[in-house]
Coordinates of C-alpha atoms and ligand atoms in Angstrom, one line a residue:
X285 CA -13.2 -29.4 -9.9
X286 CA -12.1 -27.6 -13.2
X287 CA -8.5 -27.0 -13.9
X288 CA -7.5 -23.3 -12.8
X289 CA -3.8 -24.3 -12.9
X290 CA -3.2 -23.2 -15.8
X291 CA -4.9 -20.2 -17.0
X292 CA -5.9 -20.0 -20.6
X293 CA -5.0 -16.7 -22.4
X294 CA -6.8 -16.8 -25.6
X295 CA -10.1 -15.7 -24.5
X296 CA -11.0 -12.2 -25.4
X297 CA -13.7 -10.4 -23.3
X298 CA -15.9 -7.8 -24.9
X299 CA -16.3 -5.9 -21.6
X300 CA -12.6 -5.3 -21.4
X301 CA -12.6 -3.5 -24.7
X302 CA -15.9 -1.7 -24.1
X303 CA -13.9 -0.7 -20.7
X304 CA -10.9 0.9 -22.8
X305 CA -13.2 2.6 -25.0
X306 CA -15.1 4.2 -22.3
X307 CA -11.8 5.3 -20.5
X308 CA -10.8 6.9 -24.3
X309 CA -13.5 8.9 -24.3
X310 CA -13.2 9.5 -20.7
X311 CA -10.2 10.5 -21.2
X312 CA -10.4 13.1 -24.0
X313 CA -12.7 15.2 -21.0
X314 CA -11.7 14.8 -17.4
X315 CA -7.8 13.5 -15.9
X316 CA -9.2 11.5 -12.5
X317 CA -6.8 11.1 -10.1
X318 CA -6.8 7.6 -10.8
X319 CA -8.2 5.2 -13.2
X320 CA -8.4 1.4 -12.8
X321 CA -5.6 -0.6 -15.1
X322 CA -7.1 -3.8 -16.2
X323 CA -4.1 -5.7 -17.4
X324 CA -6.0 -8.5 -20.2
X325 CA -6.4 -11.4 -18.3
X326 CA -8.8 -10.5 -15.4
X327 CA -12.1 -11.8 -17.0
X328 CA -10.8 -14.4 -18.1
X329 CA -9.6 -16.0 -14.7
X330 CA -12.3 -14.7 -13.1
X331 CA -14.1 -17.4 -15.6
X332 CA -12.1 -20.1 -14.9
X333 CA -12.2 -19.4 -11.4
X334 CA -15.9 -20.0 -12.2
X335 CA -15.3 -22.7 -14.1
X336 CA -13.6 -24.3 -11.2
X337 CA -16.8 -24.1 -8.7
X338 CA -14.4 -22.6 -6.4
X339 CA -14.9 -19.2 -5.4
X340 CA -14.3 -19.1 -1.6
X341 CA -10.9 -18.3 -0.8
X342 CA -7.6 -20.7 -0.8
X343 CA -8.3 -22.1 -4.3
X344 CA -5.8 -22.4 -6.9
X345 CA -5.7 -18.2 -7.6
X346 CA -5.4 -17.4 -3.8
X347 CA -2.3 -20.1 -4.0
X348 CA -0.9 -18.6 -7.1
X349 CA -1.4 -15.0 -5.6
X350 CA 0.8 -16.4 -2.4
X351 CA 3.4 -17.4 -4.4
X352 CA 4.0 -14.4 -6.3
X353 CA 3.7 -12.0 -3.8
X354 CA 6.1 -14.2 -1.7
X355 CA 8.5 -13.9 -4.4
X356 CA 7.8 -10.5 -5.2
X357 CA 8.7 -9.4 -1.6
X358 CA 11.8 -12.0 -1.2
X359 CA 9.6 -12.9 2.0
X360 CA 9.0 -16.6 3.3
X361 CA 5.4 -16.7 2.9
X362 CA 2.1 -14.8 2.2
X363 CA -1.6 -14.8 2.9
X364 CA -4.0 -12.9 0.7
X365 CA -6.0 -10.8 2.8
X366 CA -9.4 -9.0 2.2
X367 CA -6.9 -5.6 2.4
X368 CA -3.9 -3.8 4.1
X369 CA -6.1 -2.6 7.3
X370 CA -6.7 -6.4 7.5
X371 CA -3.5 -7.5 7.5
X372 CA -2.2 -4.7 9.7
X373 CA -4.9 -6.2 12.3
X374 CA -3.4 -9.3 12.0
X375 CA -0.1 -8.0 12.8
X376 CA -1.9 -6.4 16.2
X377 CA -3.2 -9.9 16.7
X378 CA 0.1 -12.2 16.1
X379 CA 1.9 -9.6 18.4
X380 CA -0.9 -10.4 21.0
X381 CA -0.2 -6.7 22.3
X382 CA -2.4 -6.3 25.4
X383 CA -4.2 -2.8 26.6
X384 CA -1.4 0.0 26.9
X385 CA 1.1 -1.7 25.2
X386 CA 2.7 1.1 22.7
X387 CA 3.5 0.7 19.3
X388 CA 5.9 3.6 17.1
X389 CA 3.9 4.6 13.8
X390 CA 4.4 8.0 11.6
X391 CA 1.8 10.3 12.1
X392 CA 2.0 11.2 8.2
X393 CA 0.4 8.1 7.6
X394 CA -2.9 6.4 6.4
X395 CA -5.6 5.6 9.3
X396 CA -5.0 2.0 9.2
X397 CA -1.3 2.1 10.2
X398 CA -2.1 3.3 13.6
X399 CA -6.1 2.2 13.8
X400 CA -5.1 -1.6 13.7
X401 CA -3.1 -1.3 17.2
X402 CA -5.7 0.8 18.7
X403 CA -8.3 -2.0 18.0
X404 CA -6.5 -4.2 19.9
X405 CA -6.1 -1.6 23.1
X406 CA -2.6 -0.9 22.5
X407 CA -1.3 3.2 22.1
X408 CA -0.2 4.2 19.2
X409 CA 2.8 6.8 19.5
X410 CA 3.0 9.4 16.7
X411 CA 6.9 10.1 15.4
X412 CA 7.8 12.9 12.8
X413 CA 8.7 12.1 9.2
X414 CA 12.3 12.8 7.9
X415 CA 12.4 15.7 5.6
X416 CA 13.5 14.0 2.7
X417 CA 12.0 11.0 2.4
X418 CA 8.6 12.0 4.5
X419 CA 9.6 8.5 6.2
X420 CA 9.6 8.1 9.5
X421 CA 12.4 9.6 11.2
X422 CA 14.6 7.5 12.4
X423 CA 16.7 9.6 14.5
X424 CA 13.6 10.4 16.3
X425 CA 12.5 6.8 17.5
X426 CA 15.1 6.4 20.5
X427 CA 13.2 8.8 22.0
X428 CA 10.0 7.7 21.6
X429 CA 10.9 3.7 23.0
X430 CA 9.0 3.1 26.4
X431 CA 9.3 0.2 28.6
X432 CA 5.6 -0.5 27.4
X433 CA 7.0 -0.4 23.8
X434 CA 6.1 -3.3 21.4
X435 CA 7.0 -2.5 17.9
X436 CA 7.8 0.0 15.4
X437 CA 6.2 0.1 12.0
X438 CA 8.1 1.7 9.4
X439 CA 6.0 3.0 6.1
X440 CA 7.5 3.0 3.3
X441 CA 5.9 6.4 1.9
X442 CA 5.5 6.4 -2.0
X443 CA 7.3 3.2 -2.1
X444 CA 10.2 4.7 -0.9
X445 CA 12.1 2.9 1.9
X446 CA 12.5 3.7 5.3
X447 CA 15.8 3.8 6.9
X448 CA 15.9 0.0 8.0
X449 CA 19.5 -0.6 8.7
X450 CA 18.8 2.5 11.7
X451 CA 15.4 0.9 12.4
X452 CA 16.5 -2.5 12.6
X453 CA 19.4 -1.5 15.0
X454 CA 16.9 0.4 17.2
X455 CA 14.4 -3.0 17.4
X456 CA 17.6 -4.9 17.8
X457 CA 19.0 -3.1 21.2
X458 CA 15.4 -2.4 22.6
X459 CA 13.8 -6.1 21.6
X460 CA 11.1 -4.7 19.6
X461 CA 9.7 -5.8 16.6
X462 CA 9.6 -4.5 13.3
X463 CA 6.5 -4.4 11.2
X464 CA 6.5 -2.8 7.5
X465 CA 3.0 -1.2 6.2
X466 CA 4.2 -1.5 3.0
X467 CA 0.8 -0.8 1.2
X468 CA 2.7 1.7 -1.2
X469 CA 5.9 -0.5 -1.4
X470 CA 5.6 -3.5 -3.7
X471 CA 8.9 -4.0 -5.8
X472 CA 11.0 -1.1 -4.4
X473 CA 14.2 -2.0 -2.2
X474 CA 16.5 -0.7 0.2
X475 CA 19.9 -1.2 -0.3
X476 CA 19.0 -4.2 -2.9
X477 CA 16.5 -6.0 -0.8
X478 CA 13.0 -5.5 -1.6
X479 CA 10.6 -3.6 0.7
X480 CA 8.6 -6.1 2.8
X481 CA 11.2 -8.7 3.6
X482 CA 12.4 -6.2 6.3
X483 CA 10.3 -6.9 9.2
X484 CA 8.7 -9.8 10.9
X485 CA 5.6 -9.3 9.1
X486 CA 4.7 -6.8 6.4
X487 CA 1.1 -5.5 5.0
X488 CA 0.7 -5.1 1.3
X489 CA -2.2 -3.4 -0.2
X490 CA -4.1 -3.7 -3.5
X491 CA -6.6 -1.2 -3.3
X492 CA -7.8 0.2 -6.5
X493 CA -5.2 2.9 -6.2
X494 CA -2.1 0.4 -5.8
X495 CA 0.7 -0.2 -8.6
X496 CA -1.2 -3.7 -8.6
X497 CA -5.2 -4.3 -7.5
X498 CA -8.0 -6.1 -7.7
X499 CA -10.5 -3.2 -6.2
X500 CA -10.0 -3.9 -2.6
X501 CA -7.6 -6.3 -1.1
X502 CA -4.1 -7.2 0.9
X503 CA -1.5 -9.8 1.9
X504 CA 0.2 -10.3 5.0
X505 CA 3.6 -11.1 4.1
X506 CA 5.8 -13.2 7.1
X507 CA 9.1 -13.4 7.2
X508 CA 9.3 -14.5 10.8
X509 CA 8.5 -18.4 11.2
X510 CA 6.9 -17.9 14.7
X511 CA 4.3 -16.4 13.1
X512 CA 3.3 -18.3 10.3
X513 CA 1.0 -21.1 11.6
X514 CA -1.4 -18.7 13.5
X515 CA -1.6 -16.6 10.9
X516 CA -3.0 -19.1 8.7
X517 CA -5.7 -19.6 11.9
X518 CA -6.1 -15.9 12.7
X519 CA -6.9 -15.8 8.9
X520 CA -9.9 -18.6 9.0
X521 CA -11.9 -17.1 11.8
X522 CA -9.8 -18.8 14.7
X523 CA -10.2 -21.9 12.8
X524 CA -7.8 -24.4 11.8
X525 CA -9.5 -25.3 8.2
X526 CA -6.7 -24.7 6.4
X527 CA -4.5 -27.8 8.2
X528 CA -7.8 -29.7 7.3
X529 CA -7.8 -28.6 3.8
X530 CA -4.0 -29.8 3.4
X531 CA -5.2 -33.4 5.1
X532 CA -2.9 -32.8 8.3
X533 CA -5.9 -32.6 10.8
X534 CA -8.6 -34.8 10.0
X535 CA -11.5 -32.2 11.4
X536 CA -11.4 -28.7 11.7
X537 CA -12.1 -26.5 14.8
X538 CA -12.1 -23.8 16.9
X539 CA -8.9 -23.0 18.4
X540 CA -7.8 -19.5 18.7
X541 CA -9.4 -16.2 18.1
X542 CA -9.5 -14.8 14.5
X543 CA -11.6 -13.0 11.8
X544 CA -12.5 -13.4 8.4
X545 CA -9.8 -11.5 6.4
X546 CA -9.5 -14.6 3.5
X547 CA -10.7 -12.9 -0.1
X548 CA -12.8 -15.0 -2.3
X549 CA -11.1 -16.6 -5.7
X550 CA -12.7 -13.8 -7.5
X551 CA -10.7 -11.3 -6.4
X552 CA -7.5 -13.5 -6.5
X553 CA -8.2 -14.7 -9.9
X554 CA -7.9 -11.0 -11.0
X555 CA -5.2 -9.6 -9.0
X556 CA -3.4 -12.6 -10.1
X557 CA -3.8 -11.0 -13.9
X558 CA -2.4 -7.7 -12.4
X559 CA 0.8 -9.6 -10.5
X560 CA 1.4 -11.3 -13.8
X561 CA 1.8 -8.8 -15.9
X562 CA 3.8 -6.4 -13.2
X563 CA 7.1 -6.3 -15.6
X564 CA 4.5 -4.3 -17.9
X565 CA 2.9 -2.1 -15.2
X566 CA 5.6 -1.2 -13.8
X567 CA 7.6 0.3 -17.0
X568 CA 4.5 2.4 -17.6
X569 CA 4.7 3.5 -14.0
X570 CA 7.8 4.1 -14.7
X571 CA 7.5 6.1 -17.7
X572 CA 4.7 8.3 -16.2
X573 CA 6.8 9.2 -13.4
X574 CA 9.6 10.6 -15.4
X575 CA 8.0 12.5 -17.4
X576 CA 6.4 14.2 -14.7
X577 CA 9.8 14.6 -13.0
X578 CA 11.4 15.7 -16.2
X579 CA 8.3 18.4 -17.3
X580 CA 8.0 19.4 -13.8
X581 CA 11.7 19.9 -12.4
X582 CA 12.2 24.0 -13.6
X583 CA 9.2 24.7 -12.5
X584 CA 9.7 23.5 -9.0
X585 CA 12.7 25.1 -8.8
X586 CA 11.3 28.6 -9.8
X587 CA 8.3 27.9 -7.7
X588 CA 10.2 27.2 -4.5
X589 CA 8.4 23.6 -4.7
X590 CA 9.8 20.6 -3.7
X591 CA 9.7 16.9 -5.5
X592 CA 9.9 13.3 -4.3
X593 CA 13.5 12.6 -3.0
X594 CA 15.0 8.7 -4.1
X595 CA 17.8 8.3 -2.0
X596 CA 20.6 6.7 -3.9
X597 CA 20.6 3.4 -1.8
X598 CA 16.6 2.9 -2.1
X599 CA 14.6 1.9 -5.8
X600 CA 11.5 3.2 -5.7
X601 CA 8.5 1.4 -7.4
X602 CA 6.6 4.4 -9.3
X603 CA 3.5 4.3 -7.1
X604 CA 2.7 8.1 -7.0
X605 CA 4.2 11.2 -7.8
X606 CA 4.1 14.7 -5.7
X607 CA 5.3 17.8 -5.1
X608 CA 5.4 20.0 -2.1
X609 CA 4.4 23.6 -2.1
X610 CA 6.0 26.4 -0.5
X611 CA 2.7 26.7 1.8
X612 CA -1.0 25.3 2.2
X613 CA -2.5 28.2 0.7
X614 CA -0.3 27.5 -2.7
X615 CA -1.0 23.9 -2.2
X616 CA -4.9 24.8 -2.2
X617 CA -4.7 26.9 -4.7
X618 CA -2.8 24.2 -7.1
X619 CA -5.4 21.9 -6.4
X620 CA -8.3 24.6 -7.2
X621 CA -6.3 25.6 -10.4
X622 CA -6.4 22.2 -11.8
X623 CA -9.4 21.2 -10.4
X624 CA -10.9 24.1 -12.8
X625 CA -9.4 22.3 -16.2
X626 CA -11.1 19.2 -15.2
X627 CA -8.2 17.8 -13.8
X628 CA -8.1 15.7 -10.4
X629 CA -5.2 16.7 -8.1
X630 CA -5.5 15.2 -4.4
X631 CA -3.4 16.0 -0.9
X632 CA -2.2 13.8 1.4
X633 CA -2.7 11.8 4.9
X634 CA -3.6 14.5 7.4
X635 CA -1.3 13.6 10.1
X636 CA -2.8 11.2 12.3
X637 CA -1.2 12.9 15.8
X638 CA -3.4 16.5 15.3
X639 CA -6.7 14.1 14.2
X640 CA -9.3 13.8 17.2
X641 CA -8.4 10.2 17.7
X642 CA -4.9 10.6 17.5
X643 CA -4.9 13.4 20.4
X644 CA -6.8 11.0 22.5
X645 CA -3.7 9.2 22.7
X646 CA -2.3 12.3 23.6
X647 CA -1.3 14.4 20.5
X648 CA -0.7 18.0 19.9
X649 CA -0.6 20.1 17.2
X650 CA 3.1 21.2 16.9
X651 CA 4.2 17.7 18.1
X652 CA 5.4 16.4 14.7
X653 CA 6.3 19.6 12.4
X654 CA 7.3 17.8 9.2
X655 CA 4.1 15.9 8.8
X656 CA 2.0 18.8 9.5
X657 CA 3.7 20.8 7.1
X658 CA 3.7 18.0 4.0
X659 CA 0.3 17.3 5.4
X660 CA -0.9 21.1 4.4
X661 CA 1.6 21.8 1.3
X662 CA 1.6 18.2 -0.8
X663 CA -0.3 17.8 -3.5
X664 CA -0.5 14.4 -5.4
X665 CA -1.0 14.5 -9.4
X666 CA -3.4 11.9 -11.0
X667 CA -1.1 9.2 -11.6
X668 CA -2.2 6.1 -13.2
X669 CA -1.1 2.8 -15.3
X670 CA -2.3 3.5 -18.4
X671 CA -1.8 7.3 -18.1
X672 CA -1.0 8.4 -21.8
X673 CA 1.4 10.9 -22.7
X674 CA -1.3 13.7 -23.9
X675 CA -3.1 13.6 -20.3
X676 CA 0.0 14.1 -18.8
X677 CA 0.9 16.8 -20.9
X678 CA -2.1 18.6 -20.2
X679 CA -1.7 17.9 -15.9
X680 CA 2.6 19.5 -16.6
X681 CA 0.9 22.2 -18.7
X682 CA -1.4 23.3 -16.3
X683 CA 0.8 23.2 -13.2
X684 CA 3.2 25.2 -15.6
X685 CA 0.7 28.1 -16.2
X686 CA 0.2 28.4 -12.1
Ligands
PLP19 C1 0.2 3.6 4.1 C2 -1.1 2.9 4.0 N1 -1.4 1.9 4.8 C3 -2.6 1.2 4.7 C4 -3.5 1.6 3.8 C5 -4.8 0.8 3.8 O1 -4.9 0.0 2.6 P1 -6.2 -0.8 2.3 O2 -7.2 0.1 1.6 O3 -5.8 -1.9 1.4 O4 -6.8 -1.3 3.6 C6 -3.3 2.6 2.9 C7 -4.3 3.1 1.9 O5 -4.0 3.6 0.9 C8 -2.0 3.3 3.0 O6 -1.8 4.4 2.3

């Protein structure tokens, strides 16, 4: 076995800087609406992960992966996963949730959030999004809480935290459970405590569209002891390999149901380059975001458009920035405006209570106002890492001459 423990950062990879030349000429032409970062160091673990004739999962990058995304989160342990959706079927399986049990998502949310319980039989119930935040609303869930109901899964839109001290409270007095999708949420905090040490279990993603990535891929992120050992089994197909890899059974076997949701060292060798370097991501997130909110604020104001609202007690982590038109046929018209100078504008999650799935669980148009209307009037701008200042000024520029 080669030594993987301690990566070596002197290797330069030619590929890397034929990738940033390509995305400078790229760039000169077209804004996408996103555009993989590749932080310095991704080749070159993927090479020692080579090196190390390990490239199923658990090795020495899935390990160092774990670790940081523990201590990112504040959380008491994490499992890379092959990608949010996977971990959020994980959750559905650690909460063993049986055929009409009910579980509280936001209907202005991604698929996932809501397919995962489905999977398993269970109903997902569809609450309206605050209008600030776009978070679920919390003043809305008492309402919504069954004698069937399981859990509540609070997304943390944008990165942007829910209201947990209400949510918490409302799991509290019902005895439900609380479950974060915080696929948008690495590094932001509520009232000082990061996003995804809030629930039992939490879901990261790092899709190629996350703050942090490696293409396609997740974590599950525990903070609830119970669950810990059957993750690890759920994880490994129902198996218990990973107690044999650590020497504490001495064969390993079938003993629960699972799936295969354990990336390869690969993809851990690279996102573990991206999780590394997140001080430097983040500040350009950072700076990309502000001077969008700072070129974009008058105009908003004129145009009877709204932007992202940080509540004071909540620190948001600069995954995306939007704005919300005064109506869909502004919104559409925005997106056709820039799409017409080559620039990439996208809307968001059609709410998941007016799709045909969700109204087999009993939806209705008109049932969740907020999130039909930010699902017709948002418009996300191309927001990206390594954004530079000139493509930004052309997006602000053309939303200015709208
Ligand atoms: C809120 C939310 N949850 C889950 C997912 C699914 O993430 P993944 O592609 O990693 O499965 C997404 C995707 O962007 C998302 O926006």
């Amino acid at each position: 076995m080669g030594t993987a423990a301690t990566p070596d950062c002197s290797i330069r990879h030619d590929s890397i800087v034929w990738l940033r030349v390509v995305n400078h000429i790229v760039s000169s032409v077209r804004i996408p609406f996103n555009r993989p970062y590749v932080a310095g160091l991704e080749a070159a673990y993927i090479e020692q992960a080579i090196e190390g004739m390990h490239l199923s999962g658990d090795g020495v990058f899935t390990r160092r992966a774990n670790e940081l995304i523990r201590a990112m989160t504040s959380s008491r342990a994490a499992l890379l996963t092959t990608s949010c959706t996977h971990a959020l079927e994980m959750m559905a399986l650690l909460l063993a949730l049986q055929p009409d049990d009910e579980v509280i998502v936001p209907s202005f949310t991604f698929v996932s959030t809501a397919n995962a319980f489905a999977l398993r039989g269970a109903r997902p119930v569809f609450c309206d999004s605050r209008p600030d935040t776009l978070n679920i609303d919390d003043a809305l869930i008492p309402s919504l809480i069954t004698p069937r109901t399981r859990a509540i899964v609070a997304v943390h839109y944008a990165g942007v935290g829910c209201e947990m001290d209400a949510i918490l409270q409302q799991a509290r007095a019902h005895g439900l459970v609380v479950l974060e999708d915080n696929a948008h949420g690495m590094l932001g905090a509520y009232r000082g405590r990061p996003l995804g040490s809030f629930g039992s279990l939490a879901a990261q993603s790092f899709h190629e569209t996350k703050n942090f990535s490696c293409g396609e891929g997740g974590a599950l992120v525990i903070n609830d002891d119970r669950f810990g050992a059957r993750a690890e089994i759920l994880r490994e197909k129902g198996t218990n390999r990973s107690q044999f890899f650590r020497g504490t059974v001495d064969k390993y076997t079938w003993v629960d149901i699972g799936s295969s949701y354990l990336p390869s060292e690969i993809l851990a060798a690279f996102l573990v380059a991206q999780l590394e370097a997140a001080d430097r991501i983040q500040s350009q997130r950072q700076q990309v975001w502000t001077r969008y909110a700072d070129g974009l604020a008058d105009w908003c104001a004129r145009s009877g458009a709204t932007m992202p609202i940080v509540p004071a007690h909540c620190s948001q982590p600069y995954h995306m920035f939007y704005v919300v038109l005064p109506n869909g046929e502004m919104r559409t018209a925005l997106i056709e405006h820039l799409r017409a100078r080559d620039i990439h504008a996208a809307f968001h999650y059609v709410p998941l209570h007016a799709s045909p799935m969700g109204q087999r669980f009993g939806g209705r148009r008109g049932q969740c106002p907020v999130a039909e209307r930010a699902g017709e009037c948002l418009v996300r701008l191309p927001f990206f890492t390594a954004m530079t200042a000139g493509e930004q000024s052309r997006v602000i520029d053309a939303v200015l001459a709208f």
